[in-house]
Tab-separated table of C-alpha atoms and ligand atoms in Angstrom:
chain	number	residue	atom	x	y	z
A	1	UNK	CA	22.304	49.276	-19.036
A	2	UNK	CA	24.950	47.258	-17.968
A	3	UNK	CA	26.132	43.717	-19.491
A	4	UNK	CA	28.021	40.734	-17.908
A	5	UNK	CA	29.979	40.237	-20.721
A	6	UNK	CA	32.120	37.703	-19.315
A	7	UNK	CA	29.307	35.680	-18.560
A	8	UNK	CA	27.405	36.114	-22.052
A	9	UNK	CA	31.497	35.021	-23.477
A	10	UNK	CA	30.143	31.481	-21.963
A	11	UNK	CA	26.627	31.234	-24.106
A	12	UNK	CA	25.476	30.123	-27.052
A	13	UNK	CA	24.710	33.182	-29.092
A	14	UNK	CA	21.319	34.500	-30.029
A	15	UNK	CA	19.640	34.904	-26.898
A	16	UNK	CA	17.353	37.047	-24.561
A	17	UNK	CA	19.020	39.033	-21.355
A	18	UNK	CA	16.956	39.912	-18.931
A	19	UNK	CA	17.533	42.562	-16.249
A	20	UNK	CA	14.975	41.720	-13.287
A	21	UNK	CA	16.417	44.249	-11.356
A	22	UNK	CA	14.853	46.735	-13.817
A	23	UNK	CA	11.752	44.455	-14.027
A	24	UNK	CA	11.114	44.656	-10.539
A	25	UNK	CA	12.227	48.606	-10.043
A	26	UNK	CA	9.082	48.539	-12.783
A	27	UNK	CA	6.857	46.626	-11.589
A	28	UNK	CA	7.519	48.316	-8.528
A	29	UNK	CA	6.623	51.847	-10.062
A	30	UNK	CA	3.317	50.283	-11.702
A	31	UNK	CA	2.112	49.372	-8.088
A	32	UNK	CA	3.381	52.867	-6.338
A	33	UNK	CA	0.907	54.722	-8.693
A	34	UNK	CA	-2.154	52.409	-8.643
A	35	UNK	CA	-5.180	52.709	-6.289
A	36	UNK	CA	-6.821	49.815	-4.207
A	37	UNK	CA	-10.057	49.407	-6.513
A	38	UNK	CA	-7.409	48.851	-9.285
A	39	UNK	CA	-6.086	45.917	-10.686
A	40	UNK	CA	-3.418	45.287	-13.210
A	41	UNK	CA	-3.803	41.914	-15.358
A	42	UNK	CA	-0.587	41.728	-17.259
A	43	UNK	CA	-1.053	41.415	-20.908
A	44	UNK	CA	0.665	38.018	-21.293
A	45	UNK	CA	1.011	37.933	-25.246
A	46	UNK	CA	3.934	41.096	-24.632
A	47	UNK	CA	5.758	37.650	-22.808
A	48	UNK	CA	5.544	34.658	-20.954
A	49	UNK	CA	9.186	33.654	-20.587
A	50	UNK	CA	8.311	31.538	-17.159
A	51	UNK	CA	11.587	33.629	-15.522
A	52	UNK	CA	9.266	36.583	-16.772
A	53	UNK	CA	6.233	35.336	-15.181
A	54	UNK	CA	7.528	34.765	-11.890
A	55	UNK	CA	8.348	37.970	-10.993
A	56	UNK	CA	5.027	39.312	-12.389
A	57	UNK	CA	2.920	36.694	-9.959
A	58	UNK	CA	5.485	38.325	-7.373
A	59	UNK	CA	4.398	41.564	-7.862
A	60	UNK	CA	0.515	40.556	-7.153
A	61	UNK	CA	-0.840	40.965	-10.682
A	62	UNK	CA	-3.254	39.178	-12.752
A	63	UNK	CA	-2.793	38.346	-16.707
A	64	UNK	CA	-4.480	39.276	-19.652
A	65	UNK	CA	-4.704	36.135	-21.977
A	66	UNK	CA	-5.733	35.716	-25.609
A	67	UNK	CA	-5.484	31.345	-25.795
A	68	UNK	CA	-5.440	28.470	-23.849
A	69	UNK	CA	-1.905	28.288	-23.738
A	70	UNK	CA	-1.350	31.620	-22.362
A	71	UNK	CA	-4.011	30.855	-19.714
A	72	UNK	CA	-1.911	27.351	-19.435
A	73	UNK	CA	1.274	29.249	-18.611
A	74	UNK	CA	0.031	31.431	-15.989
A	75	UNK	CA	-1.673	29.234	-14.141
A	76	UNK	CA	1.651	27.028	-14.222
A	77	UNK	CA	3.047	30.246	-13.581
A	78	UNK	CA	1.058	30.536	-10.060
A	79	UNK	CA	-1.495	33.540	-11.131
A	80	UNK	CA	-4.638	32.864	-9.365
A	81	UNK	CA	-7.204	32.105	-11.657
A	82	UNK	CA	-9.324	34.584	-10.465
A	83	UNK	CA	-7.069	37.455	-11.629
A	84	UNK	CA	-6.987	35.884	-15.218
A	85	UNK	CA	-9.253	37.353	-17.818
A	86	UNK	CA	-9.330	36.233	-21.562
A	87	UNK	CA	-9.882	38.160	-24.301
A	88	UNK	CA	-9.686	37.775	-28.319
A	89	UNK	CA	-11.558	37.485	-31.139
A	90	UNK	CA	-12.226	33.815	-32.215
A	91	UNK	CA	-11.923	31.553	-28.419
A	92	UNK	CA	-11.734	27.431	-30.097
A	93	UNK	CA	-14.113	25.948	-27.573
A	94	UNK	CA	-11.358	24.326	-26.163
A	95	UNK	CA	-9.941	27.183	-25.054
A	96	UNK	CA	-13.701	28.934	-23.614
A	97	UNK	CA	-14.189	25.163	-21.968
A	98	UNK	CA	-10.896	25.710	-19.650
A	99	UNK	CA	-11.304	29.401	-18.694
A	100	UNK	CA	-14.300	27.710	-17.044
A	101	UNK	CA	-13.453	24.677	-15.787
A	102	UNK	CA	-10.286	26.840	-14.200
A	103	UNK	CA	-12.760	29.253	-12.892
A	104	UNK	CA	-10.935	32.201	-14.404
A	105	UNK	CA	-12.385	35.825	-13.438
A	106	UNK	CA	-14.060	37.353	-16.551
A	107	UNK	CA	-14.473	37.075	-20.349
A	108	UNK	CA	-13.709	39.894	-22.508
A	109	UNK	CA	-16.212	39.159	-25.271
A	110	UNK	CA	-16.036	40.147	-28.799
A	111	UNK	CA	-19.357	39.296	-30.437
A	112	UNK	CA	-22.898	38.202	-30.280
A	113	UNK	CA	-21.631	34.635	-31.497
A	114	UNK	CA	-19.133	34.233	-29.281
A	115	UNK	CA	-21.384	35.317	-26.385
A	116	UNK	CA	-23.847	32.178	-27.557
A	117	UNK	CA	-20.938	29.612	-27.555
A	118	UNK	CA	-19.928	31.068	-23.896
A	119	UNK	CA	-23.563	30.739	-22.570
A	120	UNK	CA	-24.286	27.341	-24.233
A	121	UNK	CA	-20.826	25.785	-22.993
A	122	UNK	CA	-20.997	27.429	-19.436
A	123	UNK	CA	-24.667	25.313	-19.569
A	124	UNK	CA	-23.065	22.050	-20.675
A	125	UNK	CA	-20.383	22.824	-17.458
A	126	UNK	CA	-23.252	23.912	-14.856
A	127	UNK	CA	-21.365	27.127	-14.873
A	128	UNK	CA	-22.193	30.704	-15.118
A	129	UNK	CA	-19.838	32.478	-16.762
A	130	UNK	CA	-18.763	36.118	-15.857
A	131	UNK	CA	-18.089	38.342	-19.287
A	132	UNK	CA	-17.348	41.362	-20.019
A	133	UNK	CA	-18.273	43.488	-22.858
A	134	UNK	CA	-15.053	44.323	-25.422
A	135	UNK	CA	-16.828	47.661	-26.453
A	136	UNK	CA	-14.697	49.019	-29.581
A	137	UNK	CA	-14.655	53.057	-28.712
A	138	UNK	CA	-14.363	53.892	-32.125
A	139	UNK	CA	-11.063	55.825	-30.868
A	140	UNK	CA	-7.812	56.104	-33.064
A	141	UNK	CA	-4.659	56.236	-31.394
A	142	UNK	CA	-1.333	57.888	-32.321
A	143	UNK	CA	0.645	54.494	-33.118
A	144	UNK	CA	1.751	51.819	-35.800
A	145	UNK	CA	-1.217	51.316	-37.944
A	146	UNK	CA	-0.839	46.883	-37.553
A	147	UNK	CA	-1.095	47.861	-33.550
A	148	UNK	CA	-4.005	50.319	-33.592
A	149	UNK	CA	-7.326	48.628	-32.444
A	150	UNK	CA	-9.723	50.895	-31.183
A	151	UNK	CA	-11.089	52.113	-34.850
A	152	UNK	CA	-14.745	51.242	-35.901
A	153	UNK	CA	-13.405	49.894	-38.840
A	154	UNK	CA	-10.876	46.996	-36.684
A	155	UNK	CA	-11.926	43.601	-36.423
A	156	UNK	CA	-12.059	44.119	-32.435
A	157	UNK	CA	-14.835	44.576	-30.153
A	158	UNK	CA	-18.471	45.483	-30.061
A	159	UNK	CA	-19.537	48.354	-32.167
A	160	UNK	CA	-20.359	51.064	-30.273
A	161	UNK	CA	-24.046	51.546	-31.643
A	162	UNK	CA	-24.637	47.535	-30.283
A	163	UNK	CA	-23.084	48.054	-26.809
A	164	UNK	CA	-26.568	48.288	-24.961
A	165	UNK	CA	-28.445	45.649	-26.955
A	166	UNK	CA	-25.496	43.457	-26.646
A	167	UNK	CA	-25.391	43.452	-22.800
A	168	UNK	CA	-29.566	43.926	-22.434
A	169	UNK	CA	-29.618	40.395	-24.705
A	170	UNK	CA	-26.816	39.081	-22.077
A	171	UNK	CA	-29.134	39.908	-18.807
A	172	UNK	CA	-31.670	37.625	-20.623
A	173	UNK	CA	-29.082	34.859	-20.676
A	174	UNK	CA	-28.728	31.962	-17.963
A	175	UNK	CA	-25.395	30.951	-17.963
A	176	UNK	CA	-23.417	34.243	-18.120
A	177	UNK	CA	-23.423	37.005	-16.336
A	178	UNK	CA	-22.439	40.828	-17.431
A	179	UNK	CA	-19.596	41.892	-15.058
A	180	UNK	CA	-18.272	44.762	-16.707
A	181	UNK	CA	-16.820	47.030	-20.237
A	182	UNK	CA	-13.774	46.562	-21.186
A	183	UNK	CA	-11.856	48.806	-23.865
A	184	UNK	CA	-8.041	48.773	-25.545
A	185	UNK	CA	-7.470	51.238	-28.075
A	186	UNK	CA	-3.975	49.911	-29.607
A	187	UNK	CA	-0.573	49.467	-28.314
A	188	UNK	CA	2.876	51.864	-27.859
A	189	UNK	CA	0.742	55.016	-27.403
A	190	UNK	CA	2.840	57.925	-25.815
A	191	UNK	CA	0.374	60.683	-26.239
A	192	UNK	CA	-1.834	60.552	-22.796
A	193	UNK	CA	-4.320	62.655	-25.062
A	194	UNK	CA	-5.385	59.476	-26.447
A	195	UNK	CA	-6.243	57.602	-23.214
A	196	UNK	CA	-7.854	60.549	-22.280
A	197	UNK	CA	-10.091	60.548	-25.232
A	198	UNK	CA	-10.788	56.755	-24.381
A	199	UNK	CA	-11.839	58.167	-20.516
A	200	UNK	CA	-14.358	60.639	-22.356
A	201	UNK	CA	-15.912	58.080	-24.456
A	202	UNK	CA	-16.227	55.528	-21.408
A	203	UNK	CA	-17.661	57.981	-19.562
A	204	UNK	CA	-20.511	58.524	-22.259
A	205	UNK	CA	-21.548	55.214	-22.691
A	206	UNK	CA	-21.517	54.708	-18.542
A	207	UNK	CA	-23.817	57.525	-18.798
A	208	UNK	CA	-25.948	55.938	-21.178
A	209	UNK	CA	-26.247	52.634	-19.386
A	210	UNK	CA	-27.159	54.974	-16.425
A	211	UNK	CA	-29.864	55.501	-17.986
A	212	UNK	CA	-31.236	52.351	-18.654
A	213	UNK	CA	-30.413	51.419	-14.911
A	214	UNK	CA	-27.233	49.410	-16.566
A	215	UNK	CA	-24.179	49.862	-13.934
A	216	UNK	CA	-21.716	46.933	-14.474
A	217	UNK	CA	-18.956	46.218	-11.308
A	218	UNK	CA	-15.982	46.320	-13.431
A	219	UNK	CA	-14.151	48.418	-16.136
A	220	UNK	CA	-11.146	47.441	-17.734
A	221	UNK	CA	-9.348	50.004	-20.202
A	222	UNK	CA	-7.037	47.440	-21.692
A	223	UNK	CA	-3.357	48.248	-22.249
A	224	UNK	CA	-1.085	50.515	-24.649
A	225	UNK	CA	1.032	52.158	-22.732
A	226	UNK	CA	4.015	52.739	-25.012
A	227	UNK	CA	7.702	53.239	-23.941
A	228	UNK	CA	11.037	55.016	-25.170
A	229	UNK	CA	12.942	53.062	-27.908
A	230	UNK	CA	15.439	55.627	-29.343
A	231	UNK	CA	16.739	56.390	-25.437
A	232	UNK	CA	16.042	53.276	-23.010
A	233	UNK	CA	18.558	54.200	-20.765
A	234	UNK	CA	17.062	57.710	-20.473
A	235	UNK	CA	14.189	56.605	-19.841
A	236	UNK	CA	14.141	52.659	-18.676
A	237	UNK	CA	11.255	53.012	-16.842
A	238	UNK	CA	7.751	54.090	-18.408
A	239	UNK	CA	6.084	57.250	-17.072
A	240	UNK	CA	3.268	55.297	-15.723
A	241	UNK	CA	2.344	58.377	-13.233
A	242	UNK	CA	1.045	60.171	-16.131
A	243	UNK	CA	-0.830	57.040	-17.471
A	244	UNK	CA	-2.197	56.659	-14.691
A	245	UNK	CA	-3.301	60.189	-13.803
A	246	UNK	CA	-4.767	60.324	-16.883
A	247	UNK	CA	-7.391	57.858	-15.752
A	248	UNK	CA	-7.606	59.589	-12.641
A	249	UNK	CA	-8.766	62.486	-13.866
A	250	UNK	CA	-10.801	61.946	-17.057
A	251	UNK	CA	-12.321	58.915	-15.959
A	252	UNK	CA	-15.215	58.997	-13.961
A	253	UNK	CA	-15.924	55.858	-12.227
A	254	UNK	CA	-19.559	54.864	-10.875
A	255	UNK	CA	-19.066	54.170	-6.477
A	256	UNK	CA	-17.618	50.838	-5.774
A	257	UNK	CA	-17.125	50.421	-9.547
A	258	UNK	CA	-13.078	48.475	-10.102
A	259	UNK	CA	-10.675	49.232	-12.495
A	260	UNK	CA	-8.442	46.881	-14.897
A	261	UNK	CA	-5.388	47.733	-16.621
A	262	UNK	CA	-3.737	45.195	-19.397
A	263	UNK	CA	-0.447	46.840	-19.403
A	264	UNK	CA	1.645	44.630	-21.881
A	265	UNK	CA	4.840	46.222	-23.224
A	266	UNK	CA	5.626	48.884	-20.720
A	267	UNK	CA	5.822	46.069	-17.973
A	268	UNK	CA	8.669	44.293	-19.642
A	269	UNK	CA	10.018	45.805	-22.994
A	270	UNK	CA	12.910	47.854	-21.317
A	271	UNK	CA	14.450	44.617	-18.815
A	272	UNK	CA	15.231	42.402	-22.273
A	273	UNK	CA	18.158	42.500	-24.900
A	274	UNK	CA	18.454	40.441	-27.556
A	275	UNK	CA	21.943	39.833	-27.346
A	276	UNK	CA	23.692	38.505	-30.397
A	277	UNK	CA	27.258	37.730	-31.951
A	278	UNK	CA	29.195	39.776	-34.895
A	279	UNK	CA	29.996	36.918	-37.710
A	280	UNK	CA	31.438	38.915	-39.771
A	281	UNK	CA	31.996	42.449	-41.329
A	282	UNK	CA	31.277	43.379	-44.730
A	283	UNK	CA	32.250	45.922	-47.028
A	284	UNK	CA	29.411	46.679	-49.686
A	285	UNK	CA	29.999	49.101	-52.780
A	286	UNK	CA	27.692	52.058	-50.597
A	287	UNK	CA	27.793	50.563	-46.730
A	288	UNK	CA	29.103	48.684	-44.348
A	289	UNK	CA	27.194	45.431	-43.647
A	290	UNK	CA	27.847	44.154	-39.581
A	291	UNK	CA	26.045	40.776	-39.987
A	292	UNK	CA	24.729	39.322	-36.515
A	293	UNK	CA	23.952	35.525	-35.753
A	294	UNK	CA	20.746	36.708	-34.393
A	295	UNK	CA	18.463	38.096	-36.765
A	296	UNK	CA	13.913	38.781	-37.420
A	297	UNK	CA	13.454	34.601	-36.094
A	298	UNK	CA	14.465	35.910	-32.873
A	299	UNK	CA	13.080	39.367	-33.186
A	300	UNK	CA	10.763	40.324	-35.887
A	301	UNK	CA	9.359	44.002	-34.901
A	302	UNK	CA	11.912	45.880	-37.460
A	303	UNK	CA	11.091	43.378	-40.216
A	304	UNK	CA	6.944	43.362	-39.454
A	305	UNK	CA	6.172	46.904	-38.466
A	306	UNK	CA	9.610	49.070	-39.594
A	307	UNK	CA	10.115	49.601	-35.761
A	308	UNK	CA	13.222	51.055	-34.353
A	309	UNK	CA	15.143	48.956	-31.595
A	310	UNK	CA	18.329	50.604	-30.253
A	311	UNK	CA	21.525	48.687	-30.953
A	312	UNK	CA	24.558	48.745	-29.159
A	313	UNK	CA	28.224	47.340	-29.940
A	314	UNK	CA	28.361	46.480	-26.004
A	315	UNK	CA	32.315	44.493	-26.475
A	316	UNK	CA	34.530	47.396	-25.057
A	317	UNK	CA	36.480	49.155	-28.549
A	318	UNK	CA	38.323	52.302	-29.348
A	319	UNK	CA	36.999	54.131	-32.109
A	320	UNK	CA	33.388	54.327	-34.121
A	321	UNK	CA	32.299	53.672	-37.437
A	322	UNK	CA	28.922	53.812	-39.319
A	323	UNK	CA	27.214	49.862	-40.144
A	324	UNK	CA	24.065	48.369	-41.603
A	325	UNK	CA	23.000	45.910	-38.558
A	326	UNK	CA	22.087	43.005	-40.034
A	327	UNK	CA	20.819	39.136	-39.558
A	328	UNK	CA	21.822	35.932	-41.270
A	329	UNK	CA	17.889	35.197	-42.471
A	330	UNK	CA	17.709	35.168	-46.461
A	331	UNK	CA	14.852	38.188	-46.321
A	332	UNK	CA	16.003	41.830	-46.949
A	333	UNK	CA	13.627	42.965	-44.535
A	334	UNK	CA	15.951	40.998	-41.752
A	335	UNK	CA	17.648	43.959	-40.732
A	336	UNK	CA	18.152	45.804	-37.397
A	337	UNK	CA	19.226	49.134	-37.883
A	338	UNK	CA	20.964	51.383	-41.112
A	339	UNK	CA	23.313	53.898	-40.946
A	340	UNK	CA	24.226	53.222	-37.026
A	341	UNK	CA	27.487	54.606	-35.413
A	342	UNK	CA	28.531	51.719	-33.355
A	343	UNK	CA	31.945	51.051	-31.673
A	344	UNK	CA	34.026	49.973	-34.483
A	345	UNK	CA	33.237	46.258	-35.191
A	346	UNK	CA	34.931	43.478	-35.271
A	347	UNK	CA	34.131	39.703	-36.021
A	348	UNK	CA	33.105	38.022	-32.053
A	349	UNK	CA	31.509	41.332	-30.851
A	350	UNK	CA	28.831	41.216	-28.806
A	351	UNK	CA	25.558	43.612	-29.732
A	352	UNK	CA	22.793	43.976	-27.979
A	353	UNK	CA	19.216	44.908	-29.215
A	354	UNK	CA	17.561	47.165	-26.909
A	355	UNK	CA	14.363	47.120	-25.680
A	356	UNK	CA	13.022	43.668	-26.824
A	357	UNK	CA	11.687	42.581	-23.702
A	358	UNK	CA	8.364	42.786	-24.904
A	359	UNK	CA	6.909	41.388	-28.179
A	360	UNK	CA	10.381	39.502	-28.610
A	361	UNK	CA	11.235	36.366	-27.526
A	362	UNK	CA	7.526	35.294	-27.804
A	363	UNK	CA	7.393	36.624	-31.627
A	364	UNK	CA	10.268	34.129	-32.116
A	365	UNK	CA	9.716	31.853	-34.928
A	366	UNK	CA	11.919	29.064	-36.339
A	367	UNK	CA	11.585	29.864	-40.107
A	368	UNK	CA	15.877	28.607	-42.040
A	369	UNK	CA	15.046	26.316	-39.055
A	370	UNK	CA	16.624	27.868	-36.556
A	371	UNK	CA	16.960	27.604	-33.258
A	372	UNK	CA	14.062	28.952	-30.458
A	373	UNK	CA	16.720	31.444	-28.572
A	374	UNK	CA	16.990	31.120	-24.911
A	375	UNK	CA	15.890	33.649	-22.090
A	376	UNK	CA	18.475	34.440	-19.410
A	377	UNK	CA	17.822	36.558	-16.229
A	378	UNK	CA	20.568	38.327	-14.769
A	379	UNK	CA	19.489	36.752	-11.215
A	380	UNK	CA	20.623	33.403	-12.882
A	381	UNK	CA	23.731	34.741	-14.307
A	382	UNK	CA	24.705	36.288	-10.868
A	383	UNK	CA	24.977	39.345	-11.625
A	384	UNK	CA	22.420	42.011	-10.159
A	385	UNK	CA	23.396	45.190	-11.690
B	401	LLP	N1	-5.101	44.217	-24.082
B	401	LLP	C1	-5.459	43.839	-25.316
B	401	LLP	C2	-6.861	43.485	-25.586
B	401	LLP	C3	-4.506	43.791	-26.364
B	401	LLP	O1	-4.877	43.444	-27.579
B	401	LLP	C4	-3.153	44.150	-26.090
B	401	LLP	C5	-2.139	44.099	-27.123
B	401	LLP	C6	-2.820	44.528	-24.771
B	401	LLP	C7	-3.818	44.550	-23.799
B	401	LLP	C8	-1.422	44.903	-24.369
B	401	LLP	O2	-0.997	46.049	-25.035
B	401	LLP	P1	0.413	46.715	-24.614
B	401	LLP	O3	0.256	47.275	-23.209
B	401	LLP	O4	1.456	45.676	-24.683
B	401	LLP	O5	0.606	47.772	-25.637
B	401	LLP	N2	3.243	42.716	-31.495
B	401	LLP	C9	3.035	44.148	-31.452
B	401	LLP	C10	2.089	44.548	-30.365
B	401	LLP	C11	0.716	43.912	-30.488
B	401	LLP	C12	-0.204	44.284	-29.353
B	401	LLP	C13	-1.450	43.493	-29.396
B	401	LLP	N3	-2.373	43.738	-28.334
B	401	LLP	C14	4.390	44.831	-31.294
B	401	LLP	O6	5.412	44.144	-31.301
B	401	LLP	O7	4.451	46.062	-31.232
């Protein structure tokens, strides 16, 4: 990827970069490979920089929320609520109260509970509520234990034993009404084996319902899509053909029956750098320390779940050397990247940290009290690559 250096010279250092030519060149490659009974609700939580947003609403999708804020933001954003769903674990009534004022399309609910607060508040409203069934596949996937959700023993869904009671003991209720299954099995999967395995398991409990005369209008098979972090520029846009084949050929959807996607990370995660400023260059005993101004407030994923993020020296110098990337925060954990070769280093570089497009800016937190960094699109700096 390429910076405007000059232009980042001008800003006040940590922030977010954000190539939306790349954005668009992916959301672009989403919609060549989807069919018209699909629909892609953009799992909002990965970001909801409003810059972000815009271009997503541009593209035609819907969002994937998990609060009232994030269903807030998109409808600020422009989505039309009837491409929003909401999912999550524990909805505040608050929250459940504007998905249906808004008239959002569907519920993704998590328990019997949750489905009683839904059907008594839809009643206060004079609504009918449409839900959908979070089913939990009881399917493991190949990723980051903290982002793996499809397990029976993960706090999310529906066991899989309960899925036809759940939605017979829905059919007797008067204020919602079952639209659909929806599924997510965890998040930065690569291996296509595992979505596949979620496509068998649908496929078995459709059959099932079949059988009980049970056939829902809607199927959702949440997000997880996971994307290339040790080579973005390799690879800087997500091989969604083989996601999406993967469905097309292991899945095996009822007639007239619509699918959902909640495609978080791979929609955004390569377009964003975390862009931050060398303060100064240290000399340990055993390494060489080269310690950022931007550090785990602005981007927490090496710090929370050990993850690798790609970091560049991206101020043109001679020469390389090896450095510890580190941030200013007092936590040993708030460090980038060991052992990198890097352009040799000097205090007033600029580095960028690749691929934090998704799970980035939003993860910010203000803990030394720090500073919320800023998001900046390359459209706005005037510079389309
Ligand atoms: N649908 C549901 C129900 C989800 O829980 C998630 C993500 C998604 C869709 C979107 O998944 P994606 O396509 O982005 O993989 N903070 C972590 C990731 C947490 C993901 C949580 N759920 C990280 O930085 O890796």
């Amino acid at each position: 990827m390429k910076f405007p250096i000059e232009k980042f010279q001008e800003l006040r250092t940590p922030f977010y970069y954000y190539d939306t030519t790349l954005l668009d060149e992916t959301l672009k490659a989403v919609k060549d490979n989807m069919q018209p009974n699909w629909h892609m609700h953009y799992a909002v939580k990965a970001n909801t920089n409003p810059k972000i947003l815009s271009h997503i609403v541009a593209a035609g999708f819907g969002a994937d929320c998990v609060s009232g804020g994030e269903i807030q933001a998109c409808l600020d954003a422009g989505f039309p609520a009837e491409k929003i769903v909401f999912a999550g674990v524990g909805k505040s009534d608050w929250e459940i109260e504007l998905a249906l004022l808004t008239n959002i399309f569907c519920f993704n609910v998590e328990s019997i509970p949750e489905l009683e607060v839904i059907n008594e508040l839809a009643q206060k409203h004079g609504k009918v509520a449409r839900i959908a069934f979070r089913i939990n596949p009881n399917v493991g996937a190949h990723t980051h234990e903290n982002i793996t959700t499809g397990r029976a023993e993960n706090k999310f869904g529906i066991a899989w034993e309960d899925a036809l009671d759940v939605i017979q003991r829905s059919q007797q209720m008067g204020h919602v009404e079952c639209v659909g299954l929806h599924f997510h099995i965890g998040s930065q999967i690569t291996e296509m084996d595992d979505f596949a395995t979620l496509a068998l398991r649908i496929n078995e409990l459709q059959e099932i319902l079949d059988t009980y005369g049970i056939r829902l209008p809607n199927v959702n098979v949440g997000g997880g899509l996971g994307i290339d972090y040790e080579t973005p520029d390799q690879n800087p846009v997500p091989n969604f053909k083989a996601y999406f084949d993967t469905f097309r050929r292991y899945l095996q959807l009822h007639k007239g029956q619509q699918l959902h996607f909640e495609l978080g990370r791979s929609l955004v995660a390569q377009c964003g750098s975390l862009i931050g400023k060398v303060l100064y260059v240290k000399k340990g005993s055993l390494r060489t320390f080269a310690i950022l101004d931007a550090g785990m407030t602005e981007l927490i994923r090496p710090a929370l779940y050990n993850a690798h993020h790609a970091v560049e020296n991206i101020t043109p110098h001679d020469g390389e050397s090896v450095y510890d990337v580190v941030g200013p925060i007092c936590e040993s954990s708030d460090v980038f990247a060991k052992g990198v070769k890097l352009a040799t280093t000097i205090r007033g570089d600029l580095m960028a940290i690749r691929s934090a497009g998704a799970y980035g800016e939003i993860m910010a937190s203000q803990y030394n009290s720090r500073k919320l960094p800023e998001g900046y699109t390359s459209e706005e700096l005037c510079c389309q690559q």
